[in-house]
Short mmCIF file of C-alpha atoms and ligand atoms in Angstrom, two decimals:
data_model
loop_
_atom_site.label_atom_id
_atom_site.label_comp_id
_atom_site.label_asym_id
_atom_site.label_seq_id
_atom_site.Cartn_x
_atom_site.Cartn_y
_atom_site.Cartn_z
CA MET R 1 -21.06 -13.29 0.98
CA LYS R 2 -22.12 -9.85 -1.21
CA ILE R 3 -19.41 -8.10 -0.19
CA LEU R 4 -19.10 -4.03 -1.03
CA PHE R 5 -15.55 -2.85 -0.91
CA VAL R 6 -15.14 0.70 -0.14
CA ALA R 7 -11.55 3.16 -1.01
CA ALA R 8 -9.96 5.53 -1.92
CA GLU R 9 -7.86 4.85 -4.77
CA ALA R 10 -7.42 1.08 -6.50
CA LEU R 11 -5.44 0.00 -9.19
CA PRO R 12 -5.96 1.38 -12.37
CA PHE R 13 -8.07 4.01 -11.54
CA ALA R 14 -5.72 5.72 -9.26
CA LYS R 15 -2.17 4.42 -7.53
CA VAL R 16 -0.74 6.48 -4.20
CA GLY R 17 0.47 3.24 -2.59
CA GLY R 18 -0.10 -0.14 -1.42
CA LEU R 19 -3.63 0.26 -1.19
CA ALA R 20 -4.54 0.67 -4.32
CA ASP R 21 -2.85 -2.91 -5.19
CA VAL R 22 -4.87 -4.29 -2.33
CA ALA R 23 -8.14 -2.69 -3.64
CA SER R 24 -8.17 -4.21 -6.63
CA SER R 25 -6.15 -7.90 -6.37
CA LEU R 26 -8.06 -8.83 -3.16
CA PRO R 27 -11.67 -7.95 -4.41
CA ALA R 28 -10.07 -10.25 -7.63
CA ALA R 29 -9.84 -13.21 -4.99
CA LEU R 30 -12.34 -13.02 -3.59
CA GLN R 31 -14.85 -13.23 -6.16
CA GLN R 32 -12.33 -16.24 -7.53
CA LEU R 33 -13.64 -17.93 -4.52
CA GLY R 34 -17.37 -17.24 -6.24
CA HIS R 35 -18.35 -14.39 -4.13
CA GLU R 36 -20.03 -11.23 -5.33
CA VAL R 37 -17.78 -8.16 -4.66
CA ARG R 38 -18.26 -4.59 -5.87
CA LEU R 39 -15.95 -1.72 -5.26
CA VAL R 40 -16.49 1.65 -4.78
CA LEU R 41 -13.71 4.83 -5.92
CA PRO R 42 -13.91 8.44 -6.16
CA HIS R 43 -14.36 9.58 -9.20
CA TYR R 44 -10.73 11.64 -8.89
CA GLY R 45 -9.83 14.40 -11.60
CA VAL R 46 -6.97 12.25 -12.33
CA ILE R 47 -9.17 9.06 -13.48
CA ASP R 48 -8.39 8.71 -17.19
CA ASP R 49 -12.29 7.60 -17.37
CA ALA R 50 -11.75 6.84 -21.48
CA THR R 51 -8.28 4.23 -20.76
CA CYS R 52 -10.19 2.62 -17.43
CA GLY R 53 -13.54 2.63 -19.55
CA VAL R 54 -16.09 4.85 -17.03
CA GLU R 55 -19.36 4.92 -18.11
CA PRO R 56 -22.59 6.85 -16.57
CA LEU R 57 -24.26 4.98 -14.62
CA ILE R 58 -26.76 6.97 -11.77
CA ARG R 59 -27.51 10.38 -10.54
CA PHE R 60 -29.19 11.49 -7.95
CA GLU R 61 -29.82 14.06 -5.16
CA LEU R 62 -28.13 14.13 -1.81
CA ASN R 63 -29.22 16.90 0.48
CA ASN R 64 -29.84 19.27 -2.73
CA VAL R 65 -26.11 18.30 -4.06
CA GLU R 66 -26.51 15.99 -6.99
CA VAL R 67 -24.19 12.77 -6.88
CA ILE R 68 -23.15 11.25 -9.95
CA ALA R 69 -22.30 7.62 -10.08
CA SER R 70 -20.43 6.09 -12.97
CA GLN R 71 -19.59 2.41 -13.74
CA ALA R 72 -16.14 0.69 -14.59
CA GLU R 73 -14.65 -2.83 -14.09
CA SER R 74 -11.36 -4.04 -12.99
CA HIS R 75 -10.54 -7.70 -12.92
CA GLY R 76 -14.18 -8.60 -13.33
CA VAL R 77 -15.15 -6.72 -10.76
CA PRO R 78 -18.03 -4.26 -10.82
CA VAL R 79 -16.72 -0.62 -10.17
CA CYS R 80 -18.83 2.57 -8.89
CA LEU R 81 -16.97 5.92 -9.26
CA VAL R 82 -18.92 8.89 -7.00
CA ARG R 83 -18.60 12.14 -7.58
CA GLY R 84 -20.80 15.31 -6.79
CA GLY R 85 -20.95 19.11 -6.30
CA SER R 86 -16.62 20.35 -5.85
CA PHE R 87 -16.28 17.27 -4.64
CA PHE R 88 -13.21 15.50 -6.67
CA SER R 89 -14.42 17.60 -9.43
CA PRO R 90 -12.39 16.76 -13.08
CA ASP R 91 -10.46 19.61 -12.54
CA GLU R 92 -8.66 18.46 -9.41
CA ASN R 93 -5.42 17.17 -10.73
CA SER R 94 -4.07 15.08 -7.55
CA VAL R 95 -5.33 12.04 -5.63
CA TYR R 96 -5.13 13.46 -2.64
CA LEU R 97 -5.73 17.28 -1.43
CA ASP R 98 -3.03 19.48 0.63
CA GLY R 99 -4.67 19.76 4.01
CA ASP R 100 -6.32 17.73 6.56
CA ALA R 101 -9.78 19.88 6.11
CA ALA R 102 -9.94 19.38 2.10
CA ASN R 103 -9.23 15.83 2.50
CA ASN R 104 -12.25 15.23 5.21
CA ARG R 105 -14.46 16.95 3.34
CA ARG R 106 -13.60 15.07 1.01
CA TYR R 107 -13.89 12.12 2.06
CA LEU R 108 -17.50 12.56 4.74
CA PHE R 109 -19.10 13.37 1.10
CA TYR R 110 -17.67 10.45 -0.40
CA CYS R 111 -18.93 7.63 2.67
CA ARG R 112 -22.17 10.16 2.33
CA ALA R 113 -22.95 9.50 -1.04
CA VAL R 114 -21.59 5.51 -0.53
CA LEU R 115 -24.31 4.99 1.78
CA ALA R 116 -27.27 6.88 0.00
CA MET R 117 -26.42 5.42 -3.35
CA LEU R 118 -26.54 1.57 -1.83
CA PRO R 119 -30.89 1.83 -2.58
CA TYR R 120 -30.45 2.89 -6.35
CA LEU R 121 -27.83 -0.13 -6.92
CA GLY R 122 -30.31 -2.26 -6.22
CA TRP R 123 -27.99 -5.01 -4.26
CA ASP R 124 -27.77 -5.63 -0.66
CA PRO R 125 -24.51 -6.35 0.91
CA ASP R 126 -24.18 -8.65 3.40
CA VAL R 127 -21.11 -6.62 4.66
CA ILE R 128 -18.95 -3.59 4.07
CA HIS R 129 -15.67 -4.05 3.77
CA LEU R 130 -14.03 -0.32 4.40
CA HIS R 131 -10.49 0.87 4.27
CA ASP R 132 -8.19 3.46 6.27
CA TRP R 133 -9.33 6.47 7.79
CA HIS R 134 -11.29 7.72 4.40
CA THR R 135 -13.80 5.77 4.87
CA GLY R 136 -13.50 5.38 8.87
CA VAL R 137 -16.58 8.20 9.23
CA LEU R 138 -18.54 5.05 7.03
CA PRO R 139 -19.38 2.71 10.21
CA TYR R 140 -20.95 5.82 11.85
CA LEU R 141 -22.86 7.18 9.35
CA LEU R 142 -24.46 3.62 8.96
CA ALA R 143 -25.19 3.18 12.65
CA GLU R 144 -27.02 6.47 12.54
CA SER R 145 -29.02 4.89 9.33
CA SER R 146 -31.82 2.32 8.35
CA LEU R 147 -28.72 0.47 7.00
CA ALA R 148 -27.05 -0.10 10.76
CA SER R 149 -27.63 -3.90 10.42
CA ILE R 150 -24.92 -4.53 7.81
CA PRO R 151 -21.98 -4.99 9.51
CA THR R 152 -18.42 -3.62 8.61
CA LEU R 153 -14.69 -4.40 8.44
CA LEU R 154 -12.27 -1.37 8.55
CA THR R 155 -9.17 -2.46 7.26
CA LEU R 156 -6.05 -0.43 9.13
CA HIS R 157 -3.21 0.11 6.16
CA ASN R 158 -1.36 2.89 7.90
CA LEU R 159 -2.08 3.97 11.51
CA ALA R 160 -0.22 7.76 10.48
CA TYR R 161 -3.09 8.64 8.23
CA GLN R 162 -6.13 9.59 10.27
CA GLY R 163 -7.78 12.22 8.68
CA SER R 164 -7.83 14.32 11.98
CA GLY R 165 -10.27 16.89 12.36
CA MET R 166 -13.10 14.66 10.69
CA ASN R 167 -15.43 16.29 13.28
CA SER R 168 -15.36 19.90 11.95
CA ALA R 169 -16.61 18.75 8.77
CA LEU R 170 -19.25 16.75 10.20
CA ASP R 171 -20.13 19.92 12.29
CA GLU R 172 -19.74 22.30 8.92
CA ILE R 173 -22.53 20.29 7.49
CA GLY R 174 -24.84 20.38 10.44
CA LEU R 175 -23.97 16.39 11.01
CA PRO R 176 -23.75 15.83 14.83
CA ARG R 177 -20.64 14.47 16.14
CA PRO R 178 -20.13 10.50 17.25
CA ARG R 179 -20.90 10.05 20.59
CA HIS R 180 -19.60 6.34 21.15
CA PRO R 181 -18.51 5.95 24.33
CA LEU R 182 -14.93 4.28 23.03
CA LEU R 183 -13.81 8.13 21.88
CA LYS R 184 -14.48 9.84 25.76
CA LYS R 185 -11.52 9.86 26.65
CA LEU R 186 -9.10 9.74 23.62
CA ASP R 187 -7.19 13.00 22.20
CA SER R 188 -8.20 11.82 18.63
CA ALA R 189 -11.47 11.75 19.18
CA GLY R 190 -12.06 14.18 15.87
CA ASN R 191 -10.29 11.79 13.60
CA ALA R 192 -11.89 9.53 10.95
CA LEU R 193 -10.07 6.82 11.71
CA ALA R 194 -10.58 6.98 15.28
CA ILE R 195 -14.63 7.25 14.48
CA GLY R 196 -13.96 4.18 12.60
CA VAL R 197 -12.04 2.40 14.69
CA ALA R 198 -14.81 2.95 17.72
CA TYR R 199 -17.63 2.03 15.44
CA THR R 200 -16.91 -0.90 13.31
CA THR R 201 -18.08 -4.27 13.76
CA LEU R 202 -14.43 -5.84 13.17
CA LEU R 203 -11.25 -4.52 12.13
CA ASN R 204 -8.13 -5.86 11.25
CA THR R 205 -4.04 -5.03 10.13
CA VAL R 206 -2.44 -6.06 7.19
CA SER R 207 0.31 -8.25 8.67
CA PRO R 208 0.04 -9.58 12.11
CA ARG R 209 3.03 -8.64 13.52
CA TYR R 210 1.38 -5.03 12.93
CA ALA R 211 -1.77 -5.72 14.91
CA GLN R 212 0.48 -6.85 17.80
CA GLU R 213 2.84 -3.23 17.18
CA ILE R 214 -0.22 -0.68 16.88
CA LEU R 215 -1.20 -1.96 20.70
CA GLN R 216 1.68 -0.24 22.14
CA PRO R 217 2.44 3.72 22.77
CA GLU R 218 4.83 4.44 20.46
CA ASN R 219 3.19 2.68 17.14
CA ALA R 220 -0.44 3.66 17.61
CA TYR R 221 -0.52 7.53 17.00
CA GLY R 222 -2.43 8.26 20.33
CA LEU R 223 -4.99 5.91 18.97
CA HIS R 224 -3.68 3.06 21.62
CA PRO R 225 -6.49 3.41 24.48
CA LEU R 226 -9.13 2.42 21.80
CA LEU R 227 -7.67 -0.08 19.73
CA ARG R 228 -6.85 -1.89 22.98
CA ALA R 229 -9.98 -1.89 23.84
CA ARG R 230 -11.32 -2.95 20.85
CA ALA R 231 -8.47 -5.83 20.81
CA ASP R 232 -10.84 -8.53 20.54
CA SER R 233 -12.23 -7.37 17.40
CA LEU R 234 -8.84 -6.70 15.48
CA VAL R 235 -6.76 -9.62 13.51
CA GLY R 236 -4.10 -9.01 11.65
CA ILE R 237 -3.82 -10.53 7.60
CA LEU R 238 -0.86 -10.35 5.30
CA ASN R 239 -1.62 -9.02 2.27
CA GLY R 240 -1.11 -11.11 -0.72
CA LEU R 241 -0.19 -9.88 -4.48
CA ASP R 242 -1.89 -9.38 -8.15
CA THR R 243 0.25 -12.44 -8.94
CA ASP R 244 -0.18 -11.89 -12.63
CA LEU R 245 0.78 -8.29 -12.93
CA TRP R 246 4.18 -8.74 -10.91
CA ASP R 247 5.18 -11.60 -12.41
CA PRO R 248 8.87 -12.20 -14.06
CA CYS R 249 7.41 -13.46 -17.17
CA ASN R 250 5.29 -10.94 -17.95
CA GLU R 251 6.84 -10.40 -21.78
CA HIS R 252 4.46 -7.09 -21.57
CA ALA R 253 7.19 -5.29 -19.45
CA LEU R 254 10.47 -7.11 -19.75
CA ILE R 255 13.19 -7.08 -22.20
CA ALA R 256 14.13 -10.53 -20.81
CA PRO R 257 10.83 -12.28 -18.62
CA TYR R 258 12.29 -15.09 -16.55
CA ASP R 259 11.66 -17.99 -14.22
CA VAL R 260 12.98 -19.71 -11.42
CA ASN R 261 14.25 -22.50 -14.31
CA SER R 262 15.76 -19.94 -16.21
CA LEU R 263 17.81 -17.45 -13.20
CA GLU R 264 20.53 -16.74 -15.61
CA ARG R 265 17.80 -14.31 -17.94
CA LYS R 266 17.93 -12.04 -15.32
CA VAL R 267 20.96 -10.43 -15.65
CA LEU R 268 19.71 -9.39 -19.14
CA ASN R 269 17.33 -7.37 -17.16
CA LYS R 270 19.89 -5.39 -15.40
CA ARG R 271 21.56 -4.31 -18.48
CA ALA R 272 18.98 -3.16 -20.02
CA LEU R 273 17.89 -1.86 -17.02
CA GLN R 274 21.71 0.28 -16.57
CA GLU R 275 21.34 1.36 -20.19
CA LYS R 276 18.27 3.05 -19.56
CA VAL R 277 19.67 4.77 -16.44
CA GLY R 278 22.52 5.44 -17.93
CA LEU R 279 24.53 3.11 -15.36
CA PRO R 280 27.78 1.86 -16.72
CA ILE R 281 27.00 -2.29 -17.80
CA ARG R 282 28.60 -4.11 -15.40
CA ASP R 283 27.48 -7.03 -14.50
CA ASP R 284 29.81 -8.30 -11.45
CA VAL R 285 28.78 -4.86 -9.35
CA PRO R 286 25.82 -5.20 -7.20
CA LEU R 287 23.07 -2.92 -8.29
CA LEU R 288 20.71 -1.91 -5.38
CA THR R 289 17.49 -0.37 -5.61
CA THR R 290 14.44 1.21 -3.73
CA VAL R 291 10.47 1.93 -4.93
CA THR R 292 9.18 4.13 -2.27
CA ARG R 293 7.36 7.24 -1.33
CA LEU R 294 9.43 9.16 0.16
CA VAL R 295 8.49 9.66 3.50
CA ASP R 296 9.75 10.06 7.37
CA GLN R 297 8.12 5.90 7.49
CA LYS R 298 10.64 4.49 4.60
CA GLY R 299 13.42 4.98 6.93
CA ILE R 300 14.87 7.46 3.99
CA SER R 301 17.19 9.39 6.44
CA ILE R 302 18.96 6.43 7.45
CA LEU R 303 18.80 4.91 3.82
CA LEU R 304 20.66 7.90 2.76
CA ALA R 305 23.46 8.58 5.35
CA ALA R 306 24.05 4.16 4.88
CA LEU R 307 24.31 4.45 1.00
CA PHE R 308 26.75 7.82 1.36
CA ARG R 309 29.30 5.41 3.33
CA LEU R 310 28.63 2.44 1.14
CA LEU R 311 29.38 4.29 -2.21
CA ILE R 312 32.32 5.65 -0.94
CA GLU R 313 33.66 2.51 0.27
CA HIS R 314 32.17 0.00 -2.00
CA PRO R 315 31.67 -0.75 -5.33
CA ILE R 316 28.02 -0.93 -5.71
CA GLN R 317 25.36 0.97 -8.02
CA PHE R 318 22.16 2.76 -6.62
CA ILE R 319 18.71 3.45 -8.30
CA LEU R 320 15.77 5.21 -6.54
CA LEU R 321 12.53 5.13 -7.97
CA GLY R 322 9.71 7.47 -5.71
CA THR R 323 8.41 10.61 -5.16
CA GLY R 324 7.25 12.54 -1.73
CA SER R 325 9.39 15.39 0.30
CA PRO R 326 11.01 17.57 -1.54
CA GLU R 327 13.83 17.43 0.66
CA TYR R 328 14.48 13.69 0.23
CA GLU R 329 14.28 14.14 -3.63
CA ASP R 330 17.01 16.75 -3.06
CA ALA R 331 18.87 14.89 -1.25
CA PHE R 332 18.86 11.93 -3.92
CA GLY R 333 19.40 14.40 -6.40
CA GLU R 334 22.85 15.61 -4.26
CA LEU R 335 24.08 12.07 -3.85
CA ALA R 336 23.79 11.03 -7.27
CA ASP R 337 26.03 14.88 -7.93
CA SER R 338 28.59 12.53 -5.35
CA PHE R 339 28.76 9.62 -7.41
CA PRO R 340 27.61 10.23 -10.74
CA ASP R 341 27.90 7.55 -12.98
CA ARG R 342 26.89 5.34 -10.03
CA VAL R 343 23.67 6.77 -8.26
CA VAL R 344 20.07 7.31 -10.33
CA PRO R 345 17.36 8.95 -8.71
CA LEU R 346 14.24 8.84 -10.91
CA LEU R 347 11.83 11.04 -9.12
CA LYS R 348 8.76 10.00 -10.69
CA PHE R 349 5.45 7.68 -10.78
CA ASP R 350 6.00 5.39 -12.79
CA ALA R 351 4.89 1.28 -12.42
CA MET R 352 6.02 -0.14 -15.40
CA LEU R 353 9.46 1.17 -14.99
CA SER R 354 8.97 -0.04 -11.34
CA GLN R 355 8.49 -3.67 -13.18
CA GLN R 356 11.93 -3.34 -15.40
CA ILE R 357 13.78 -1.86 -11.40
CA TYR R 358 12.44 -5.14 -9.74
CA ALA R 359 13.20 -7.26 -12.12
CA GLY R 360 17.46 -5.67 -13.72
CA ALA R 361 17.83 -4.79 -9.39
CA ASP R 362 20.07 -6.85 -7.40
CA VAL R 363 19.07 -6.16 -3.92
CA PHE R 364 15.80 -4.44 -2.68
CA VAL R 365 15.94 -1.58 0.06
CA MET R 366 13.40 -1.60 2.74
CA PRO R 367 14.53 0.05 5.89
CA SER R 368 11.36 1.16 7.10
CA LYS R 369 10.42 2.67 10.80
CA TYR R 370 7.26 1.09 10.96
CA GLU R 371 5.57 -0.90 7.94
CA PRO R 372 2.30 -2.34 7.99
CA CYS R 373 2.59 -4.93 5.52
CA GLY R 374 4.89 -3.08 2.56
CA LEU R 375 4.47 -4.87 -0.91
CA GLY R 376 7.62 -3.24 -2.16
CA GLN R 377 9.54 -6.55 -0.52
CA MET R 378 7.24 -9.16 -1.48
CA ILE R 379 7.24 -7.84 -5.10
CA ALA R 380 10.81 -7.78 -5.19
CA MET R 381 11.36 -11.40 -4.10
CA ARG R 382 8.86 -12.38 -6.75
CA TYR R 383 11.88 -10.99 -9.49
CA GLY R 384 14.45 -12.60 -7.41
CA THR R 385 15.40 -9.61 -6.18
CA VAL R 386 17.07 -10.20 -3.02
CA PRO R 387 15.55 -7.99 0.12
CA ILE R 388 17.29 -5.90 2.90
CA VAL R 389 14.56 -4.80 5.42
CA ARG R 390 13.78 -3.70 9.02
CA SER R 391 12.30 -6.08 10.80
CA VAL R 392 9.05 -4.75 11.91
CA GLY R 393 5.25 -4.88 10.61
CA GLY R 394 5.32 -7.21 7.67
CA LEU R 395 8.72 -6.97 6.70
CA ALA R 396 9.16 -9.23 9.19
CA ASP R 397 6.43 -11.05 8.68
CA THR R 398 8.08 -11.83 5.29
CA VAL R 399 11.94 -11.43 5.07
CA ASP R 400 14.09 -14.40 7.36
CA GLU R 401 17.38 -15.90 6.72
CA THR R 402 16.43 -18.04 4.12
CA VAL R 403 14.82 -15.24 1.81
CA GLY R 404 16.84 -12.25 2.11
CA PHE R 405 18.25 -9.71 4.91
CA ALA R 406 16.87 -8.69 8.09
CA PHE R 407 17.64 -6.14 10.80
CA GLU R 408 16.13 -4.50 14.12
CA SER R 409 17.90 -0.90 15.21
CA TYR R 410 17.21 1.93 13.44
CA GLU R 411 20.67 3.32 12.64
CA PRO R 412 22.41 4.20 9.59
CA ALA R 413 25.14 2.05 10.94
CA VAL R 414 23.93 -1.35 11.54
CA LEU R 415 21.76 -0.68 7.78
CA TYR R 416 25.32 0.00 6.06
CA ASP R 417 26.54 -3.10 8.17
CA MET R 418 24.20 -5.25 7.24
CA LEU R 419 24.68 -3.57 3.05
CA VAL R 420 28.20 -4.31 3.29
CA TYR R 421 27.46 -8.27 4.26
CA ALA R 422 24.37 -9.13 1.59
CA THR R 423 26.44 -7.01 -1.07
CA ARG R 424 29.85 -9.34 -0.23
CA ILE R 425 27.65 -12.33 -0.11
CA TYR R 426 26.35 -11.45 -4.17
CA THR R 427 30.00 -11.12 -4.81
CA HIS R 428 31.95 -14.11 -3.27
CA ASP R 429 29.20 -16.55 -2.39
CA PRO R 430 27.55 -16.40 -5.15
CA ALA R 431 25.75 -20.31 -4.52
CA ARG R 432 23.64 -19.05 -1.46
CA TRP R 433 23.27 -15.90 -3.44
CA ARG R 434 20.93 -17.80 -5.88
CA GLY R 435 19.66 -19.53 -2.72
CA LEU R 436 17.89 -16.80 -1.48
CA GLN R 437 16.85 -15.12 -4.46
CA LEU R 438 15.41 -19.33 -5.58
CA ALA R 439 13.82 -19.71 -1.99
CA GLY R 440 12.05 -15.64 -2.65
CA MET R 441 10.69 -16.45 -6.03
CA GLN R 442 9.17 -19.87 -4.71
CA LYS R 443 6.89 -18.25 -2.16
CA ASP R 444 3.40 -18.01 -2.46
CA PHE R 445 2.43 -14.40 -2.69
CA SER R 446 -0.91 -14.80 -3.47
CA TRP R 447 -4.23 -14.20 -2.14
CA ALA R 448 -4.92 -17.98 -2.21
CA HIS R 449 -4.73 -17.84 1.53
CA SER R 450 -5.43 -14.18 2.84
CA ALA R 451 -7.93 -14.11 1.06
CA GLU R 452 -10.26 -17.07 2.70
CA ARG R 453 -8.86 -15.76 5.76
CA TYR R 454 -11.30 -12.23 4.59
CA VAL R 455 -14.26 -14.45 4.02
CA GLU R 456 -14.09 -15.75 7.52
CA LEU R 457 -13.55 -12.69 9.24
CA TYR R 458 -16.82 -11.28 6.84
CA GLN R 459 -18.63 -14.42 8.40
CA ARG R 460 -17.65 -13.48 11.86
CA ALA R 461 -19.06 -9.99 10.91
CA VAL R 462 -22.19 -11.11 10.11
CA THR R 463 -22.52 -13.52 12.95
CA ALA R 464 -21.31 -10.57 15.06
CA THR R 465 -24.18 -8.37 14.32
P1 ADP X 1 2.87 1.85 0.83
O1 ADP X 1 1.79 1.43 0.74
O2 ADP X 1 3.07 2.20 2.14
O3 ADP X 1 3.53 3.32 0.04
P2 ADP X 1 3.99 -0.22 -0.19
O4 ADP X 1 5.41 -1.14 -0.27
O5 ADP X 1 2.51 -1.16 0.57
O6 ADP X 1 4.04 0.89 0.63
O7 ADP X 1 3.40 -0.68 -1.64
C1 ADP X 1 3.99 0.59 -2.08
C2 ADP X 1 3.43 -0.37 -3.93
O8 ADP X 1 3.97 1.30 -4.92
C3 ADP X 1 4.37 -0.59 -4.49
O9 ADP X 1 3.89 -1.47 -5.64
C4 ADP X 1 5.64 -0.44 -5.23
O10 ADP X 1 5.84 -0.61 -6.15
C5 ADP X 1 4.56 1.49 -5.70
N1 ADP X 1 5.64 2.52 -5.90
C6 ADP X 1 5.92 3.32 -4.73
N2 ADP X 1 6.64 4.42 -5.69
C7 ADP X 1 6.23 3.81 -6.99
C8 ADP X 1 6.78 4.96 -8.09
N3 ADP X 1 7.57 5.88 -7.81
N4 ADP X 1 6.74 4.42 -9.30
C9 ADP X 1 5.85 3.29 -9.03
N5 ADP X 1 5.65 2.42 -8.34
C10 ADP X 1 6.06 2.92 -7.05
#
């Protein structure tokens, strides 16, 4: 099949969260199955053209705005990067801009440019695979165009981000507002994501559990009536990982590469990590970590409260790698002030360092409020780092008692109890700990199975149109 991927982030070009991992590793997996995939991305100013091998492709006019399309490659998949007018200019210095209105305008331009570019590419996709709200308006524009027979699959990576106010962006450039019957009774009818859910041929979430959760009002951010109306077209497919990238054998990133047969070498990475971040080098002290965006979703408030108590009562070390809300960044700074030599907040985005942390830590904590899939816990398991997660969404689908620890209630005390329980096992029952590590490392987190499920969905979308 010919599959056109349209996303807002992909490695190695631009990454803010897990979407970037999926939008680079899934196309590669599909290509390995014998399908033809092309990936389109916005040509953000933050992309390092020289490092990413970006070269000119075509230029064309779209309503008096010049669209500049460039090309590159990722894992053997052809990539097309789009900018034009004032959108995605080289001067911008972040992937996402502040404020809905500015982002809505640029992603509306992006969707229009992608459709306008298709005839120039001389490549007719059998299906267009869209990702998140940034691409939500595309199925509507497609339905109104001469390309209306191409089916779409919209993947919902995170329902909290919806591109609110997209109708105003349409008004600004004189395009009619969508009139889909399913949007009529919705408060959030003008959201890019709502528009996408109404118009797309099929839709999916990035874990089976999240597909069920979002049908409930408390998890749907206002979209449950629409999602319920489309429940027959909604499935859940668990994300895979790029297992070449996230590999404890990777000599490139780690001081002491290891695998299931040499797990005893993991501690060498722990010592190197402790030394690197300035923690006392102690094999016996459990080293906990989290690598995350610092946003409410990730359960940062219960993590901070539980850690504070844990640090008072138990000899643990903790490393945070994350950026996000200034309040959370400050709170981790204060925790480090209260527990010097035991807490290290690394407030930056650093992919290489994240690999060293996944390898060097003993425990990975992910107490999310909600979690569409979550890659952190899967990556941690690949590295023999035992996950402690809240049992929601993809965390519930990937972590059970054979590989880690899961708790239900979103409360600091419950997380605290789980942290104490896990660190006790770490200290007093090394054989059981090792069993958890090995079971996690041996789980199959590759795309092999999930990529085939996507192909089934593409085929279903083609048949449906
Ligand atoms: P989300 O997509 O909601 O941010 P996921 O768990 O699905 O959460 O994916 C997060 C991805 O981003 C993982 O690959 C994680 O390692 C990475 N990541 C998050 N924060 C950082 C950071 N500060 N530095 C490096 N990688 C990070």
